Amino acid sequence: MQSKASNETIWKRLYEDAVLELQPTLFVEKAKAAEKAILERLQQVESGNDSNRRELMELSDAYRTITLLQREELKDAEIPSEQRFGQLALPAINPSKRRVVG
């Protein structure tokens, strides 16, 4: 059985890895792993004696953040990459005419 400290460290490490990932395909994998670890730890904390209000708040915040980022990544995936710049959808540019299309 793992200690409370190692359980807390595992979900935090996976969460941080996902949040800091810049490659969309890697983000999806890391976000799923982080979400699973967060939910598992949340169950442990809620059902066990190691309930810690601070960690419960951190878990709740992390879960909301990771699910929000996953939704945003899905939205970005629906926008063609040549029209994507962060959260902004840019108009397509026709390279032969050098003017904005749309």
CSV table of C-alpha atoms in Angstrom, one decimal:
chain,number,residue,atom,x,y,z
A,1,MET,CA,0.0,0.0,0.0
A,2,GLN,CA,1.3,3.5,-0.9
A,3,SER,CA,1.6,6.2,1.7
A,4,LYS,CA,-0.6,9.3,1.7
A,5,ALA,CA,2.4,11.4,0.6
A,6,SER,CA,3.1,9.2,-2.4
A,7,ASN,CA,-0.6,9.1,-3.4
A,8,GLU,CA,-0.7,12.9,-3.2
A,9,THR,CA,2.5,13.2,-5.2
A,10,ILE,CA,1.4,10.9,-8.0
A,11,TRP,CA,-1.8,12.8,-8.9
A,12,LYS,CA,0.0,16.1,-8.7
A,13,ARG,CA,2.8,15.0,-10.9
A,14,LEU,CA,0.5,13.6,-13.5
A,15,TYR,CA,-1.7,16.8,-13.4
A,16,GLU,CA,1.3,19.1,-13.7
A,17,ASP,CA,2.7,17.0,-16.7
A,18,ALA,CA,-0.7,17.3,-18.4
A,19,VAL,CA,-1.2,21.0,-17.8
A,20,LEU,CA,2.3,21.9,-19.0
A,21,GLU,CA,2.1,19.7,-22.2
A,22,LEU,CA,2.1,21.7,-25.4
A,23,GLN,CA,1.7,18.9,-27.9
A,24,PRO,CA,-2.0,18.2,-28.4
A,25,THR,CA,-1.7,14.5,-28.9
A,26,LEU,CA,0.5,14.1,-25.8
A,27,PHE,CA,-1.8,16.4,-23.8
A,28,VAL,CA,-4.8,14.1,-24.5
A,29,GLU,CA,-3.0,11.1,-23.1
A,30,LYS,CA,-1.5,12.9,-20.1
A,31,ALA,CA,-4.9,14.6,-19.3
A,32,LYS,CA,-6.6,11.2,-19.3
A,33,ALA,CA,-4.0,9.8,-16.9
A,34,ALA,CA,-4.2,12.9,-14.7
A,35,GLU,CA,-8.0,12.7,-14.6
A,36,LYS,CA,-7.9,9.1,-13.6
A,37,ALA,CA,-5.3,9.7,-10.9
A,38,ILE,CA,-7.3,12.7,-9.5
A,39,LEU,CA,-10.5,10.7,-9.3
A,40,GLU,CA,-8.8,7.7,-7.7
A,41,ARG,CA,-7.2,9.9,-5.1
A,42,LEU,CA,-10.4,11.7,-4.5
A,43,GLN,CA,-12.1,8.4,-3.7
A,44,GLN,CA,-9.2,7.5,-1.4
A,45,VAL,CA,-9.4,10.7,0.5
A,46,GLU,CA,-13.2,10.7,0.8
A,47,SER,CA,-13.4,7.1,1.9
A,48,GLY,CA,-10.3,7.0,4.2
A,49,ASN,CA,-8.9,8.4,7.3
A,50,ASP,CA,-6.5,10.7,5.5
A,51,SER,CA,-9.1,13.2,4.6
A,52,ASN,CA,-7.5,16.6,4.3
A,53,ARG,CA,-9.5,19.7,3.5
A,54,ARG,CA,-6.6,21.3,1.6
A,55,GLU,CA,-6.0,18.3,-0.6
A,56,LEU,CA,-9.8,17.9,-1.3
A,57,MET,CA,-9.8,21.5,-2.5
A,58,GLU,CA,-6.7,20.9,-4.6
A,59,LEU,CA,-8.2,17.8,-6.1
A,60,SER,CA,-11.5,19.5,-6.9
A,61,ASP,CA,-9.7,22.4,-8.5
A,62,ALA,CA,-7.4,20.1,-10.5
A,63,TYR,CA,-10.3,18.1,-11.7
A,64,ARG,CA,-12.2,21.1,-12.9
A,65,THR,CA,-9.1,22.5,-14.6
A,66,ILE,CA,-8.2,19.3,-16.4
A,67,THR,CA,-11.7,18.7,-17.6
A,68,LEU,CA,-11.9,22.3,-18.8
A,69,LEU,CA,-8.6,22.0,-20.7
A,70,GLN,CA,-9.8,18.7,-22.3
A,71,ARG,CA,-13.0,20.4,-23.5
A,72,GLU,CA,-10.9,23.3,-24.9
A,73,GLU,CA,-8.6,20.9,-26.6
A,74,LEU,CA,-11.6,19.2,-28.3
A,75,LYS,CA,-12.9,22.6,-29.5
A,76,ASP,CA,-9.4,23.4,-30.9
A,77,ALA,CA,-9.3,20.0,-32.6
A,78,GLU,CA,-12.5,21.0,-34.6
A,79,ILE,CA,-10.7,24.1,-36.0
A,80,PRO,CA,-8.2,23.4,-38.8
A,81,SER,CA,-4.7,23.8,-37.5
A,82,GLU,CA,-3.8,26.4,-40.2
A,83,GLN,CA,-6.6,28.6,-38.8
A,84,ARG,CA,-5.8,28.0,-35.1
A,85,PHE,CA,-3.7,30.4,-32.9
A,86,GLY,CA,-4.2,29.6,-29.3
A,87,GLN,CA,-7.8,30.2,-28.5
A,88,LEU,CA,-8.4,32.4,-31.6
A,89,ALA,CA,-9.7,31.1,-34.9
A,90,LEU,CA,-8.0,33.2,-37.6
A,91,PRO,CA,-9.3,33.6,-41.1
A,92,ALA,CA,-7.7,31.5,-43.8
A,93,ILE,CA,-5.2,33.3,-46.0
A,94,ASN,CA,-5.0,32.5,-49.7
A,95,PRO,CA,-1.3,32.4,-50.3
A,96,SER,CA,-1.5,32.9,-54.1
A,97,LYS,CA,-3.5,36.2,-53.7
A,98,ARG,CA,-2.1,37.2,-50.3
A,99,ARG,CA,-5.5,38.3,-49.1
A,100,VAL,CA,-7.7,37.2,-46.3
A,101,VAL,CA,-10.5,34.8,-47.3
A,102,GLY,CA,-13.7,34.7,-45.4
